[in-house]
Coordinates of C-alpha atoms in Angstrom, one line a residue:
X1 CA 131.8 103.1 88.0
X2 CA 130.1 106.5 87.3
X3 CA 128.1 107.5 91.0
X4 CA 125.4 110.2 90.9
X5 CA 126.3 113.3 92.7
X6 CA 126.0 113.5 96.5
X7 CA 123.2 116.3 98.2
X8 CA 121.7 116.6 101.1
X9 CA 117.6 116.7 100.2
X10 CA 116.4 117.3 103.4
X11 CA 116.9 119.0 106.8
X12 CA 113.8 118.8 108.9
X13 CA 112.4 119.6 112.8
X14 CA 109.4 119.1 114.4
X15 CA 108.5 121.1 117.5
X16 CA 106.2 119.0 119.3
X17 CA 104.8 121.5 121.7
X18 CA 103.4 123.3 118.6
X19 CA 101.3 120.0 118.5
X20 CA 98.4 119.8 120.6
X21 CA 96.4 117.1 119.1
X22 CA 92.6 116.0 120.0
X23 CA 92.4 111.9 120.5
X24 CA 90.6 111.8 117.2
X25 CA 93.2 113.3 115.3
X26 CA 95.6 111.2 117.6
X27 CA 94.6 108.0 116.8
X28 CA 93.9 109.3 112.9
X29 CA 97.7 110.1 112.8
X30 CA 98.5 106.0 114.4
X31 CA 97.0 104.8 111.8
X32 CA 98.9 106.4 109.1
X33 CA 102.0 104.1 110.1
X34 CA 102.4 100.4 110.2
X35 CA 100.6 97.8 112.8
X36 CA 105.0 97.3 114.3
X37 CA 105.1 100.7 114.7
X38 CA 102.3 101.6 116.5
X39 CA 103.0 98.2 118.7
X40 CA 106.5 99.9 119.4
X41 CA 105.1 103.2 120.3
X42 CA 102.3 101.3 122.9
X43 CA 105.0 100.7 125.2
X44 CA 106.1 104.3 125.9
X45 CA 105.0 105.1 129.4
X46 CA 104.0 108.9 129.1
X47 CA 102.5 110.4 126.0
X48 CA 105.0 113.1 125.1
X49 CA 107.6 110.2 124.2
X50 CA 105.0 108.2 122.6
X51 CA 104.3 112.0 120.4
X52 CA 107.9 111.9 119.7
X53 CA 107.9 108.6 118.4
X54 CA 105.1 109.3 116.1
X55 CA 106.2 112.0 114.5
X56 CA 109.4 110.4 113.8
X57 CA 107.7 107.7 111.7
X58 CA 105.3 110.1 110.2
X59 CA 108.5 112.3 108.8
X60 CA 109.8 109.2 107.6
X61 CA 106.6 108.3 105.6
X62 CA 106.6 112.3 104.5
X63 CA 110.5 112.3 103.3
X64 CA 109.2 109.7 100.4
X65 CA 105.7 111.2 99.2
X66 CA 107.0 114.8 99.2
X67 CA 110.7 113.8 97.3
X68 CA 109.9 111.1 95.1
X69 CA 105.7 111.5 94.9
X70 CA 105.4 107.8 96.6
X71 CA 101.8 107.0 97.9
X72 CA 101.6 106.4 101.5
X73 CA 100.4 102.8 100.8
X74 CA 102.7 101.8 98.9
X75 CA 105.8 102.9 101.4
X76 CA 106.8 100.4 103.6
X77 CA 109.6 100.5 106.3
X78 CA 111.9 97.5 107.8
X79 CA 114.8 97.5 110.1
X80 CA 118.5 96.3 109.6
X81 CA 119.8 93.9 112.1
X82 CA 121.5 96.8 113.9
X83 CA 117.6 97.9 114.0
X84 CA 118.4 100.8 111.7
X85 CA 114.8 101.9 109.8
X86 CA 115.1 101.1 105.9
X87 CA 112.5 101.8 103.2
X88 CA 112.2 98.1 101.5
X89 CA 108.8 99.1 99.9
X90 CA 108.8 100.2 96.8
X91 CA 112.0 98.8 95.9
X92 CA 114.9 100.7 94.2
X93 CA 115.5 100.3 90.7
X94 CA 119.1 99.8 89.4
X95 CA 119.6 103.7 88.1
X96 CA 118.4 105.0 91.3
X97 CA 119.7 107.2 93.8
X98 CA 121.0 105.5 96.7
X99 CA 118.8 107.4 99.5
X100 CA 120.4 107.6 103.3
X101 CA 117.6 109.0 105.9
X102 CA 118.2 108.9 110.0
X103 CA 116.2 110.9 113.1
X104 CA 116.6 111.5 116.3
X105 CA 114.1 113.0 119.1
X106 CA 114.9 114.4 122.2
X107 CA 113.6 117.0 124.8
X108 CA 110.9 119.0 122.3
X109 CA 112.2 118.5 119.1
X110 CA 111.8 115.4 116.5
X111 CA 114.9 116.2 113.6
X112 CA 115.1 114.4 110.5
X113 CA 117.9 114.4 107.8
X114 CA 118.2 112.6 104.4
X115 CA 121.0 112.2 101.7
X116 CA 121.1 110.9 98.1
X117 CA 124.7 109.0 97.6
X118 CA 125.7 109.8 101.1
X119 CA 125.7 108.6 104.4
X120 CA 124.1 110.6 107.0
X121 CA 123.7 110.8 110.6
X122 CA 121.9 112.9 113.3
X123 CA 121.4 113.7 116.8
X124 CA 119.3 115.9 118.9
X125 CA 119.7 116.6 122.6
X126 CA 118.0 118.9 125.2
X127 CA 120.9 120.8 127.3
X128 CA 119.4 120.1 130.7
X129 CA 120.8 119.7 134.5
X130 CA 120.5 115.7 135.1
X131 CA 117.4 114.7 137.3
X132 CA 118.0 113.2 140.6
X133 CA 122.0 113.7 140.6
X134 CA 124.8 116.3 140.5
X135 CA 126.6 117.1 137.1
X136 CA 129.3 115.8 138.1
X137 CA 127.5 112.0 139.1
X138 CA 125.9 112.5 135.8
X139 CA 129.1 112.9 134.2
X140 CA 130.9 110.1 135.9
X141 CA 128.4 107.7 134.8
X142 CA 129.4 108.4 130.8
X143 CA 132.8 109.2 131.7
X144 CA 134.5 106.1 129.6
X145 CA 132.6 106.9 126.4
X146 CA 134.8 110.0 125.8
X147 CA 138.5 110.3 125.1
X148 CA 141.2 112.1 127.9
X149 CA 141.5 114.6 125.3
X150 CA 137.4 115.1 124.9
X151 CA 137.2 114.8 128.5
X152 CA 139.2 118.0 129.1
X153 CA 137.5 120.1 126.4
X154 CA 134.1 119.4 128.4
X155 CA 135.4 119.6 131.8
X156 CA 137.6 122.9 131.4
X157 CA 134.7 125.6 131.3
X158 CA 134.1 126.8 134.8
X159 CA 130.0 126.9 135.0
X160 CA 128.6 123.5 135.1
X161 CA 126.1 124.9 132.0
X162 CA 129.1 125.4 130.2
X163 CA 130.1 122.4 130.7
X164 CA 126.4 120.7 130.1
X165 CA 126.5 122.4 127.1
X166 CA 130.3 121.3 125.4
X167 CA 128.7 117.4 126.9
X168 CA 126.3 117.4 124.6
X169 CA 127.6 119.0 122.2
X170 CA 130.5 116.5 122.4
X171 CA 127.5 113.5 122.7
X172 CA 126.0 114.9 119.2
X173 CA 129.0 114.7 117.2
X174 CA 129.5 110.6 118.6
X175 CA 125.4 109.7 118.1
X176 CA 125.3 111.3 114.8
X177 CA 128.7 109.5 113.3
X178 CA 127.5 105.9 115.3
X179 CA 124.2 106.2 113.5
X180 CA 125.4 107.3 110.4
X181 CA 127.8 104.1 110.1
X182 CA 125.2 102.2 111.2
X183 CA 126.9 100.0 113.5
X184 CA 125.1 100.7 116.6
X185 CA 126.7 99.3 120.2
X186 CA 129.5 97.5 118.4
X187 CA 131.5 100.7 118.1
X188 CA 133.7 101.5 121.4
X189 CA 132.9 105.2 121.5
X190 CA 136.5 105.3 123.2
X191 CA 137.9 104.8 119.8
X192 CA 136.2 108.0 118.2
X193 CA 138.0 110.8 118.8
X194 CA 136.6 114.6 117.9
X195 CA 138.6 117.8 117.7
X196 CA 137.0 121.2 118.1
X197 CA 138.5 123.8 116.1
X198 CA 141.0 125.8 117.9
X199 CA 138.6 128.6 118.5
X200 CA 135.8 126.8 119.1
X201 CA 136.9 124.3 122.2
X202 CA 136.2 126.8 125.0
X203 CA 132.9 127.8 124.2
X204 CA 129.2 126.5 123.5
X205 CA 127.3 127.5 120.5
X206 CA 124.2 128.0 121.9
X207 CA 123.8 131.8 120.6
X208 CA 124.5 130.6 116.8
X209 CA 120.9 129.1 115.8
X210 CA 121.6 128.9 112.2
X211 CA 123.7 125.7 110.4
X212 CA 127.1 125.8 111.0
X213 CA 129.3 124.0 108.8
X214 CA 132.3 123.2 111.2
X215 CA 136.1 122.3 110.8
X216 CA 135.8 119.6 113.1
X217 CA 137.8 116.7 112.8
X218 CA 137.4 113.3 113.6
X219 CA 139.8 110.7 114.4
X220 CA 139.6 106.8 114.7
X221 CA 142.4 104.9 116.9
X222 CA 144.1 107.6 116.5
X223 CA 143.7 108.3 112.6
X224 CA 142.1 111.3 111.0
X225 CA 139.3 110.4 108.8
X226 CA 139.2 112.6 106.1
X227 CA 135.9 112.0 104.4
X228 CA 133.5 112.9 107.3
X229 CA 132.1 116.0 107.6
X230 CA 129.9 118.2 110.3
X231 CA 127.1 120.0 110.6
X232 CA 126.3 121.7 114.1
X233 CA 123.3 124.4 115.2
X234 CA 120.6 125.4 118.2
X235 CA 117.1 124.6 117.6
X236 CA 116.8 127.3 120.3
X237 CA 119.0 128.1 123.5
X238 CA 118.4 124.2 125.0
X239 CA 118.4 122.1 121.8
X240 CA 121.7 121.3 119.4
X241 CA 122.2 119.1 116.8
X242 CA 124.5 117.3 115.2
X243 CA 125.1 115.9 111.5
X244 CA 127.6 113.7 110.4
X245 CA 127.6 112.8 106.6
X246 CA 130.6 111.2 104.2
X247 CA 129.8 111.1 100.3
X248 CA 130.4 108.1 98.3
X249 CA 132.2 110.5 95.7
X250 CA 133.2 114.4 96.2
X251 CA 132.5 115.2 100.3
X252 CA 132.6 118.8 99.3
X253 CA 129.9 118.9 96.8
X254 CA 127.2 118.8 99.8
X255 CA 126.1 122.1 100.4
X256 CA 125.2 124.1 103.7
X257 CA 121.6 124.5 104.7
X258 CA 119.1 125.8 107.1
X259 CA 116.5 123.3 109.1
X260 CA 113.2 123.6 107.3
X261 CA 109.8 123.6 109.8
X262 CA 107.6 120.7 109.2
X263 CA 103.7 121.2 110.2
X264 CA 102.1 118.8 111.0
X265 CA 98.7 119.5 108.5
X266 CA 101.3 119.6 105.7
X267 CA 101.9 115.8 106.9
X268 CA 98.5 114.7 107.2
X269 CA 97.2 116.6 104.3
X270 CA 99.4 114.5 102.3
X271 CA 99.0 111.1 103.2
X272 CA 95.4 111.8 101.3
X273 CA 93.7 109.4 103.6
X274 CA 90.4 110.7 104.5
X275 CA 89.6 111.2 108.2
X276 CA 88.7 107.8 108.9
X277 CA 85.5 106.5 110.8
X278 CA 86.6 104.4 113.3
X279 CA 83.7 102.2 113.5
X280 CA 85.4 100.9 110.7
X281 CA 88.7 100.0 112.2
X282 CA 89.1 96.2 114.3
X283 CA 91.9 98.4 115.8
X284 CA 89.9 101.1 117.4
X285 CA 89.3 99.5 120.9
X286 CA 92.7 98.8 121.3
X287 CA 93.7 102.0 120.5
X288 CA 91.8 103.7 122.7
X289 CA 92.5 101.5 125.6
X290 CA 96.3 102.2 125.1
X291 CA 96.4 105.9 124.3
X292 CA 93.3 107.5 126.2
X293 CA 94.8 106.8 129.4
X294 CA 98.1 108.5 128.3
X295 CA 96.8 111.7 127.0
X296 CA 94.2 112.2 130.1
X297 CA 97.5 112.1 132.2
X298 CA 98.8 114.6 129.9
X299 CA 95.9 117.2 130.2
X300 CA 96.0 116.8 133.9
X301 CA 99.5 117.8 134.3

């Protein structure tokens, strides 16, 4: 059976402290996703995460009007049972592209990637001492999710940073392959095994903010898998990234590339839904009963 060729489409961030927004434009942006959604983001206790959140879905919407010219009406989002977002409105047509798209959100950043014929993953973490313990009760707590071998690559480096920084580095490659395969908590982390390259396992890569196309290997009980590939970079000094991708053809026909800065005018430009009068909305009393209180907090602080 012939199969399209694979490509990356789309390497995305989203700073949200470049995102300041009034409660008008706030509540403008919830209602640009669907009713689950904003339900979903309701229950975030401070207003950064529930920013986060947003912007997530909104990328999500964006990836399929900017790519394929879909109307935001007409996109519609579900969830697998491993509660993995799919696109299930409009549905694919037989000669199709088979389209892979995953985010991640962490400290200030909101990263998006997307594949055509190609399974994709990504992670984002802030590189941060742990709040209310030492590094090393922090680490003891997520000990048995990494291999001896792993273990010893984070734990060599004599400054804890350095060792905060080859953690999460470590945690990256593990998030982006899990949700990649989609599988969720059914996969023993135990059982994934990465190796650095040589050169690379006593140090960080915190001063290399471009996309770096690694020779990192991954191995499963023990069994190098082949047909994954990585991707690792800095946002900035605090934030890496991880992407873990494996083509349903030729692995090496994906090709290296830089994160692209979304704006968030760009994305509400192009939904093409006028600013909307909320007299008009049944939803406007319950939105501002569950979002004033959160960004009030936030302007105090």
């Amino acid at each position: 059976m012939f199969l399209a060729p694979s490509k990356i489409i789309a390497r995305w961030a989203f700073n949200i402290q470049d995102w300041n927004p009034s409660e008008e434009q706030y509540k403008k942006a919830l209602l640009f996703i669907q009713p689950e959604e904003r339900d979903r983001i309701k229950r975030f206790k401070f207003f950064s995460d529930s920013k986060l959140a947003l912007i997530g879905r909104l990328l999500m919407r964006f990836l399929f009007y900017r790519l394929y010219n879909i109307p935001w009406n007409e996109i519609k989002f579900g969830r697998t049972k491993e509660n993995k977002p799919i696109l299930i409105k409009p549905e694919s047509k037989p000669n199709d592209p088979i389209i892979y798209f995953n985010i991640s959100h962490h400290g200030d950043w909101v990263v998006l990637v997307a594949a055509e014929n190609c399974k994709i993953g990504i992670d984002v973490m802030k590189v941060e001492y742990p709040k209310k313990q030492t590094v090393q009760e922090f680490f003891e707590t997520l000990r048995d999710q990494f291999s001896d071998f792993e273990w010893n690559v984070i734990t060599t480096p004599l400054q804890e940073i350095d060792q905060l920084h080859q953690f999460y580095r470590y945690w990256c490659l593990k998030e982006s392959y899990v949700k990649a395969v989609g599988i969720g908590l059914a996969l023993d982390l135990r059982t994934i095994e990465f190796h650095l390259p040589e050169n690379e396992e006593r140090k960080n890569l915190s001063e290399n903010v471009k996309t770096l196309k690694t020779d990192t290997e991954l191995y499963i009980n023990n069994e190098l898998e082949h047909q994954w590939k990585f991707e690792e970079l800095y946002l900035d000094s605090l934030h890496c990234i991880a992407v873990s991708y494996s083509t349903l053809n030729d692995v090496d026909a994906v090709k290296e590339g830089g994160f692209e800065k979304i704006d968030i005018e760009e994305i509400l430009n192009s939904s093409k839904i006028p600013s909307p009068n909320f007299n008009d909305y049944s939803e406007l009393s319950e939105l501002n009963q569950t979002f004033t209180k959160p960004i009030l907090e936030q302007k105090s602080i």
